Short mmCIF file of C-alpha atoms in Angstrom, two decimals:
data_model
loop_
_atom_site.label_atom_id
_atom_site.label_comp_id
_atom_site.label_asym_id
_atom_site.label_seq_id
_atom_site.Cartn_x
_atom_site.Cartn_y
_atom_site.Cartn_z
CA UNK A 11 -14.01 72.16 -127.76
CA UNK A 12 -13.23 71.60 -124.08
CA UNK A 13 -11.59 74.41 -122.16
CA UNK A 14 -9.08 73.25 -119.55
CA UNK A 15 -7.05 75.02 -116.89
CA UNK A 16 -3.55 73.61 -116.50
CA UNK A 17 -0.45 74.25 -114.43
CA UNK A 18 2.88 73.80 -116.19
CA UNK A 19 6.06 72.80 -114.34
CA UNK A 20 9.46 73.18 -115.93
CA UNK A 21 12.94 72.52 -114.57
CA UNK A 22 15.39 73.12 -117.39
CA UNK A 23 18.95 72.21 -118.26
CA UNK A 24 20.21 75.23 -116.32
CA UNK A 25 19.12 73.29 -113.21
CA UNK A 26 18.44 76.48 -111.29
CA UNK A 27 14.93 75.73 -110.06
CA UNK A 28 11.28 75.23 -110.96
CA UNK A 29 9.23 77.54 -113.19
CA UNK A 30 5.46 77.39 -112.68
CA UNK A 31 2.71 78.91 -114.80
CA UNK A 32 -1.03 78.46 -115.26
CA UNK A 33 -3.23 79.05 -118.29
CA UNK A 34 -6.52 78.15 -119.91
CA UNK A 35 -6.57 76.59 -123.35
CA UNK A 36 -8.75 74.68 -125.76
CA UNK A 37 -5.70 72.83 -127.06
CA UNK A 38 -5.40 75.10 -130.08
CA UNK A 39 -5.21 78.59 -128.64
CA UNK A 40 -4.25 79.98 -125.27
CA UNK A 41 -7.42 81.72 -124.18
CA UNK A 42 -6.17 83.15 -120.90
CA UNK A 43 -2.79 83.50 -119.22
CA UNK A 44 -2.64 83.27 -115.45
CA UNK A 45 0.09 84.09 -112.92
CA UNK A 46 3.51 82.47 -112.83
CA UNK A 47 6.20 81.88 -110.24
CA UNK A 48 9.79 80.67 -109.95
CA UNK A 49 11.19 78.55 -107.13
CA UNK A 50 14.98 78.48 -106.94
CA UNK A 51 16.94 75.39 -106.02
CA UNK A 52 19.43 75.85 -103.21
CA UNK A 53 23.08 75.48 -104.17
CA UNK A 54 23.51 72.11 -102.49
CA UNK A 55 20.54 70.58 -104.31
CA UNK A 56 21.71 72.00 -107.60
CA UNK A 57 25.07 70.30 -107.04
CA UNK A 58 23.24 67.00 -106.44
CA UNK A 59 21.50 67.33 -109.80
CA UNK A 60 24.77 68.23 -111.51
CA UNK A 61 26.41 65.15 -110.00
CA UNK A 62 23.53 62.99 -111.22
CA UNK A 63 24.43 63.78 -114.84
CA UNK A 64 27.49 61.57 -114.49
CA UNK A 65 25.50 58.78 -112.84
CA UNK A 66 22.87 58.97 -115.58
CA UNK A 67 25.42 58.08 -118.25
CA UNK A 68 25.01 54.46 -117.16
CA UNK A 69 21.32 54.44 -118.09
CA UNK A 70 20.42 52.12 -120.96
CA UNK A 71 16.62 52.04 -120.59
CA UNK A 72 14.47 55.02 -119.71
CA UNK A 73 13.25 53.25 -116.57
CA UNK A 74 16.75 52.69 -115.16
CA UNK A 75 17.61 54.59 -111.97
CA UNK A 76 21.16 53.55 -111.00
CA UNK A 77 22.74 54.42 -107.66
CA UNK A 78 20.93 57.33 -105.99
CA UNK A 79 18.82 58.47 -108.95
CA UNK A 80 15.61 56.97 -107.54
CA UNK A 81 16.09 58.91 -104.30
CA UNK A 82 16.86 62.09 -106.25
CA UNK A 83 13.78 61.58 -108.42
CA UNK A 84 11.60 61.37 -105.32
CA UNK A 85 13.13 64.55 -103.89
CA UNK A 86 12.68 66.42 -107.18
CA UNK A 87 9.04 65.33 -107.28
CA UNK A 88 8.35 66.37 -103.69
CA UNK A 89 9.92 69.76 -104.33
CA UNK A 90 7.62 70.19 -107.30
CA UNK A 91 4.66 69.21 -105.13
CA UNK A 92 5.57 71.82 -102.52
CA UNK A 93 6.00 74.40 -105.26
CA UNK A 94 2.51 73.62 -106.60
CA UNK A 95 1.04 73.92 -103.12
CA UNK A 96 2.68 77.30 -102.54
CA UNK A 97 1.67 78.47 -106.00
CA UNK A 98 -1.98 77.56 -105.51
CA UNK A 99 -2.07 79.43 -102.21
CA UNK A 100 -0.80 82.54 -103.98
CA UNK A 101 -3.41 82.46 -106.76
CA UNK A 102 -6.65 84.43 -107.03
CA UNK A 103 -9.73 82.29 -106.38
CA UNK A 104 -10.61 81.90 -110.07
CA UNK A 105 -7.32 80.03 -110.70
CA UNK A 106 -7.25 77.75 -107.65
CA UNK A 107 -8.89 74.67 -109.19
CA UNK A 108 -6.74 73.53 -112.12
CA UNK A 109 -7.88 70.52 -114.15
CA UNK A 110 -4.40 69.06 -114.55
CA UNK A 111 -0.67 69.57 -114.25
CA UNK A 112 1.88 69.28 -117.05
CA UNK A 113 5.08 67.92 -115.45
CA UNK A 114 8.37 68.03 -117.32
CA UNK A 115 10.77 66.76 -114.65
CA UNK A 116 14.54 67.19 -114.68
CA UNK A 117 16.44 65.99 -117.73
CA UNK A 118 19.57 64.07 -116.76
CA UNK A 119 20.24 62.26 -120.05
CA UNK A 120 19.28 62.87 -123.66
CA UNK A 121 20.62 60.44 -126.26
CA UNK A 122 18.22 60.60 -129.23
CA UNK A 123 20.46 58.45 -131.43
CA UNK A 124 19.93 55.66 -128.89
CA UNK A 125 16.23 56.42 -128.42
CA UNK A 126 16.78 57.33 -124.77
CA UNK A 127 15.78 60.48 -122.92
CA UNK A 128 15.39 60.58 -119.15
CA UNK A 129 13.54 63.20 -117.11
CA UNK A 130 13.55 62.55 -113.37
CA UNK A 131 10.06 63.03 -112.00
CA UNK A 132 7.42 60.65 -110.64
CA UNK A 133 4.09 61.70 -112.13
CA UNK A 134 2.06 59.32 -109.96
CA UNK A 135 3.68 60.64 -106.77
CA UNK A 136 3.07 64.23 -107.85
CA UNK A 137 -0.61 63.47 -108.51
CA UNK A 138 -0.98 61.90 -105.07
CA UNK A 139 0.78 64.77 -103.33
CA UNK A 140 -1.14 67.55 -105.09
CA UNK A 141 -4.53 65.87 -105.57
CA UNK A 142 -4.49 66.97 -109.23
CA UNK A 143 -4.22 64.75 -112.34
CA UNK A 144 -0.72 64.90 -113.83
CA UNK A 145 0.36 64.54 -117.46
CA UNK A 146 4.04 63.58 -117.64
CA UNK A 147 6.66 61.74 -119.69
CA UNK A 148 5.62 63.65 -122.81
CA UNK A 149 8.77 62.96 -124.82
CA UNK A 150 8.67 59.17 -124.85
CA UNK A 151 6.02 58.51 -127.49
CA UNK A 152 7.76 60.85 -129.92
CA UNK A 153 10.95 58.81 -129.64
CA UNK A 154 8.99 55.59 -130.09
CA UNK A 155 7.83 57.01 -133.42
CA UNK A 156 11.33 57.88 -134.59
CA UNK A 157 11.54 61.41 -133.24
CA UNK A 158 14.27 63.18 -131.29
CA UNK A 159 11.98 63.82 -128.33
CA UNK A 160 13.07 67.46 -128.45
CA UNK A 161 12.40 70.28 -128.75
CA UNK A 162 8.88 69.84 -127.42
CA UNK A 163 7.72 73.46 -127.28
CA UNK A 164 7.09 74.21 -131.00
CA UNK A 165 3.35 73.55 -130.87
CA UNK A 166 3.13 76.19 -128.15
CA UNK A 167 5.38 78.63 -129.99
CA UNK A 168 3.15 78.29 -133.05
CA UNK A 169 0.12 79.10 -130.91
CA UNK A 170 1.89 82.17 -129.51
CA UNK A 171 2.78 83.32 -133.02
CA UNK A 172 -0.90 83.19 -133.96
CA UNK A 173 -1.72 85.37 -130.96
CA UNK A 174 0.77 88.17 -131.60
CA UNK A 175 -0.66 91.64 -132.02
CA UNK A 176 0.55 94.10 -134.62
CA UNK A 177 3.09 94.94 -135.81
CA UNK A 178 4.64 91.60 -134.90
CA UNK A 179 1.69 89.45 -135.91
CA UNK A 180 2.26 90.30 -139.56
CA UNK A 181 6.01 89.64 -139.49
CA UNK A 182 6.36 86.14 -140.91
CA UNK A 183 8.35 84.01 -141.02
CA UNK A 184 8.93 84.45 -137.30
CA UNK A 185 11.31 82.48 -135.14
CA UNK A 186 10.87 81.88 -131.42
CA UNK A 187 14.21 81.39 -129.70
CA UNK A 188 14.30 79.71 -126.31
CA UNK A 189 17.68 80.36 -124.71
CA UNK A 190 17.83 77.99 -121.77
CA UNK A 191 20.75 75.73 -120.94
CA UNK A 192 20.45 74.53 -124.53
CA UNK A 193 18.95 76.89 -127.12
CA UNK A 194 16.20 75.82 -129.49
CA UNK A 195 14.20 77.58 -132.17
CA UNK A 196 10.76 77.28 -133.70
CA UNK A 197 10.34 78.68 -137.20
CA UNK A 198 6.74 79.71 -137.82
CA UNK A 199 5.92 80.33 -141.50
CA UNK A 200 3.03 82.32 -142.93
CA UNK A 201 1.31 78.98 -143.56
CA UNK A 202 2.19 75.37 -142.95
CA UNK A 203 3.93 73.41 -140.22
CA UNK A 204 6.56 74.89 -137.90
CA UNK A 205 10.19 73.80 -138.16
CA UNK A 206 12.18 73.33 -134.98
CA UNK A 207 15.48 72.06 -133.61
CA UNK A 208 18.13 72.68 -130.99
CA UNK A 209 20.67 75.25 -132.15
CA UNK A 210 23.50 74.74 -129.67
CA UNK A 211 24.58 75.74 -126.18
CA UNK A 212 22.56 78.56 -124.67
CA UNK A 213 23.43 79.39 -121.07
CA UNK A 214 24.94 76.08 -120.06
CA UNK A 215 28.57 76.75 -121.02
CA UNK A 216 28.42 80.28 -119.62
CA UNK A 217 26.98 79.00 -116.33
CA UNK A 218 29.58 76.25 -116.09
CA UNK A 219 32.36 78.70 -116.88
CA UNK A 220 31.51 81.39 -114.35
CA UNK A 221 30.76 78.76 -111.70
CA UNK A 222 34.13 77.10 -112.16
CA UNK A 223 36.24 80.20 -112.74
CA UNK A 224 34.33 82.79 -110.72
CA UNK A 225 32.45 80.88 -108.04
CA UNK A 226 29.01 82.24 -109.04
CA UNK A 227 26.13 80.20 -110.51
CA UNK A 228 25.50 82.42 -113.57
CA UNK A 229 26.56 85.70 -115.16
CA UNK A 230 23.73 87.94 -113.96
CA UNK A 231 22.91 90.52 -116.60
CA UNK A 232 26.09 89.66 -118.48
CA UNK A 233 28.11 91.68 -115.95
CA UNK A 234 31.17 89.44 -116.06
CA UNK A 235 31.15 89.27 -119.85
CA UNK A 236 30.93 93.05 -120.08
CA UNK A 237 34.50 93.23 -118.75
CA UNK A 238 35.84 90.93 -121.45
CA UNK A 239 36.03 90.51 -125.19
CA UNK A 240 35.34 87.82 -127.76
CA UNK A 241 38.33 85.58 -128.39
CA UNK A 242 37.65 84.90 -132.04
CA UNK A 243 39.78 81.80 -132.46
CA UNK A 244 38.05 80.07 -129.55
CA UNK A 245 34.58 81.03 -130.80
CA UNK A 246 35.50 79.75 -134.26
CA UNK A 247 36.59 76.38 -132.88
CA UNK A 248 33.26 75.99 -131.09
CA UNK A 249 31.29 76.99 -134.17
CA UNK A 250 33.22 74.55 -136.37
CA UNK A 251 31.49 71.67 -134.57
CA UNK A 252 29.84 69.34 -137.10
CA UNK A 253 26.53 69.72 -135.25
CA UNK A 254 25.99 73.13 -136.84
CA UNK A 255 26.22 71.72 -140.35
CA UNK A 256 23.40 69.23 -139.75
CA UNK A 257 19.88 70.12 -140.80
CA UNK A 258 17.04 69.67 -138.34
CA UNK A 259 15.38 68.02 -136.62
CA UNK A 260 18.25 67.64 -134.19
CA UNK A 261 18.70 67.90 -130.44
CA UNK A 262 21.44 68.04 -127.84
CA UNK A 263 22.33 66.72 -124.42
CA UNK A 264 23.69 69.24 -121.92
CA UNK A 265 27.10 67.53 -122.07
CA UNK A 266 27.47 67.51 -125.86
CA UNK A 267 29.44 70.77 -125.64
CA UNK A 268 32.08 71.25 -122.93
CA UNK A 269 34.47 73.91 -121.66
CA UNK A 270 37.49 72.16 -123.18
CA UNK A 271 37.88 74.68 -125.99
CA UNK A 272 37.77 77.62 -123.56
CA UNK A 273 40.57 76.39 -121.31
CA UNK A 274 43.11 79.09 -120.48
CA UNK A 275 40.86 82.07 -121.08
CA UNK A 276 40.51 84.83 -118.51
CA UNK A 277 37.17 84.80 -116.64
CA UNK A 278 35.51 87.73 -118.40
CA UNK A 279 36.87 86.85 -121.85
CA UNK A 280 35.52 83.33 -121.44
CA UNK A 281 32.07 84.59 -120.43
CA UNK A 282 31.98 87.04 -123.33
CA UNK A 283 33.23 84.48 -125.86
CA UNK A 284 30.73 81.84 -124.79
CA UNK A 285 27.87 84.36 -125.01
CA UNK A 286 28.99 85.10 -128.56
CA UNK A 287 29.03 81.38 -129.35
CA UNK A 288 25.45 81.09 -128.11
CA UNK A 289 24.29 83.92 -130.38
CA UNK A 290 26.22 82.80 -133.43
CA UNK A 291 24.94 79.25 -133.04
CA UNK A 292 21.39 80.61 -133.25
CA UNK A 293 22.24 82.68 -136.32
CA UNK A 294 23.80 79.66 -138.05
CA UNK A 295 20.41 77.95 -137.87
CA UNK A 296 19.15 80.18 -140.70
CA UNK A 297 21.03 77.98 -143.16
CA UNK A 298 18.64 75.14 -142.26
CA UNK A 299 15.37 77.11 -142.45
CA UNK A 300 12.99 77.27 -145.43
CA UNK A 301 13.40 81.06 -145.70
CA UNK A 302 15.15 83.82 -143.73
CA UNK A 303 13.05 85.01 -140.79
CA UNK A 304 11.74 88.55 -140.51
CA UNK A 305 11.33 88.44 -136.74
CA UNK A 306 13.20 86.76 -133.90
CA UNK A 307 11.48 86.55 -130.47
CA UNK A 308 13.86 85.66 -127.65
CA UNK A 309 12.53 83.80 -124.59
CA UNK A 310 14.16 82.02 -121.68
CA UNK A 311 16.82 83.15 -119.24
CA UNK A 312 19.30 83.98 -122.00
CA UNK A 313 17.20 86.95 -123.08
CA UNK A 314 18.53 88.68 -119.94
CA UNK A 315 22.11 88.41 -121.20
CA UNK A 316 22.64 91.59 -123.25
CA UNK A 317 25.60 90.05 -125.07
CA UNK A 318 23.63 87.08 -126.41
CA UNK A 319 20.76 89.34 -127.47
CA UNK A 320 23.07 92.06 -128.78
CA UNK A 321 25.12 89.68 -130.93
CA UNK A 322 21.95 88.02 -132.19
CA UNK A 323 20.45 91.42 -133.04
CA UNK A 324 23.60 92.56 -134.85
CA UNK A 325 23.66 89.44 -136.98
CA UNK A 326 19.94 89.45 -137.72
CA UNK A 327 19.91 93.11 -138.73
CA UNK A 328 22.44 92.37 -141.45
CA UNK A 329 19.77 90.13 -142.99
CA UNK A 330 17.02 92.73 -142.52
CA UNK A 331 15.38 90.95 -139.57
CA UNK A 332 14.25 92.38 -136.24
CA UNK A 333 15.11 90.89 -132.84
CA UNK A 334 12.86 91.46 -129.83
CA UNK A 335 12.58 89.87 -126.40
CA UNK A 336 9.36 88.20 -125.31
CA UNK A 337 8.16 91.16 -123.27
CA UNK A 338 8.29 93.43 -126.33
CA UNK A 339 5.50 91.26 -127.76
CA UNK A 340 3.50 91.24 -124.52
CA UNK A 341 4.70 87.76 -123.51
CA UNK A 342 6.27 86.51 -120.28
CA UNK A 343 9.75 85.39 -121.21
CA UNK A 344 10.41 83.83 -117.80
CA UNK A 345 7.32 81.63 -117.95
CA UNK A 346 7.28 80.54 -121.60
CA UNK A 347 8.52 76.99 -121.06
CA UNK A 348 6.31 76.39 -118.02
CA UNK A 349 3.36 77.74 -120.03
CA UNK A 350 4.32 75.35 -122.82
CA UNK A 351 4.08 72.37 -120.47
CA UNK A 352 0.64 73.48 -119.34
CA UNK A 353 -0.45 73.87 -122.97
CA UNK A 354 0.97 70.48 -123.96
CA UNK A 355 -0.79 68.85 -121.02
CA UNK A 356 -4.09 70.21 -122.35
CA UNK A 357 -3.30 68.89 -125.83
CA UNK A 358 -2.37 65.51 -124.39
CA UNK A 359 -5.63 65.33 -122.42
CA UNK A 360 -7.58 66.18 -125.58
CA UNK A 361 -5.71 63.65 -127.74
CA UNK A 362 -4.01 66.28 -129.91
CA UNK A 363 -0.47 65.93 -131.32
CA UNK A 364 2.43 67.25 -129.29
CA UNK A 365 5.09 66.81 -131.97
CA UNK A 366 5.40 66.78 -135.75
CA UNK A 367 7.83 65.43 -138.36
CA UNK A 368 9.17 68.96 -138.92
CA UNK A 369 9.87 69.57 -135.23
CA UNK A 370 11.37 66.34 -133.91
CA UNK A 371 11.63 64.04 -136.93
CA UNK A 372 8.83 61.72 -135.83
CA UNK A 373 7.23 59.75 -138.65
CA UNK A 374 3.82 61.35 -138.17
CA UNK A 375 2.19 63.84 -135.79
CA UNK A 376 2.40 62.19 -132.38
CA UNK A 377 0.24 62.42 -129.27
CA UNK A 378 1.88 61.59 -125.99
CA UNK A 379 2.19 61.77 -122.25
CA UNK A 380 1.15 59.45 -119.45
CA UNK A 381 -1.61 60.51 -117.10
CA UNK A 382 -1.62 59.87 -113.37
CA UNK A 383 -4.70 60.38 -111.24
CA UNK A 384 -4.57 61.44 -107.57
#
């Protein structure tokens, strides 16, 4: 089978910047991990993206770019191109000639019940700017085939689960947890297809809360939350949302949960309560899994919040499960999603499925992604 080298580019719902990673894969296994890098967005540009979420509500078709969204899409793409250029200059010689780029873009709208998901990012422009073929728009074909279009990382999580060394390799079922703006899980059984879905808010409510109430973009290391306590009645109201009673596949838009239920809380109590909500939302997902997991592997920025991880660990231990962060298993928790986009780009180029009925609800395993040449 062909062996391809791919760069993955991810800008998640936290809207804090661009994650970049490079790997080599045959489309089934990751055969070699390369370096990774993060490029932060400046505060002003992050505010532009946040403002675009309101504009994007007017979108009816995926191609629509009302008001200034076309200009923003171009700027997002050019920032990704500069990031790729800087990344390539930083790489050892053996990694400097990638075969393709997997480009996620910036999600500004996700309405699976309407068959609409929009990621700002011009794949053709990125290919021209970088001189490298680009695979992009990887969610669309899944939605055409009845899927949610999210989460899209389960195929990669399943590949990582196959690669785990002992003792973790033998601990099945295992669940990968990606705590980004929205959290999602991939349940990997001993045999058979993975099961995946969004579990609820990850960092997004915490970030919004500390930004609004404390004037900082995120709660670094859970420092603000460490001064507060869980306000149980508020957490309970969040966790009573009907979303948590639905079985997967299911997915969320960043705006499906808001700060309305946290109004009136003190800064640190709000941060601590919302971290607890994130953890409990993940734990509630067990009710919709084929069997209780033995191992939870936490990736994404939320793994750096000790309150999310601590509450998740406390709940999982009651069921006899172990919780680790990605680095405990020899993985790079900062780069996991960017690696996933590189891996999916390889699969797309090789005509292999990106999604499955058990991960997004598509009618059959679905290939996807458009390809743009330089």
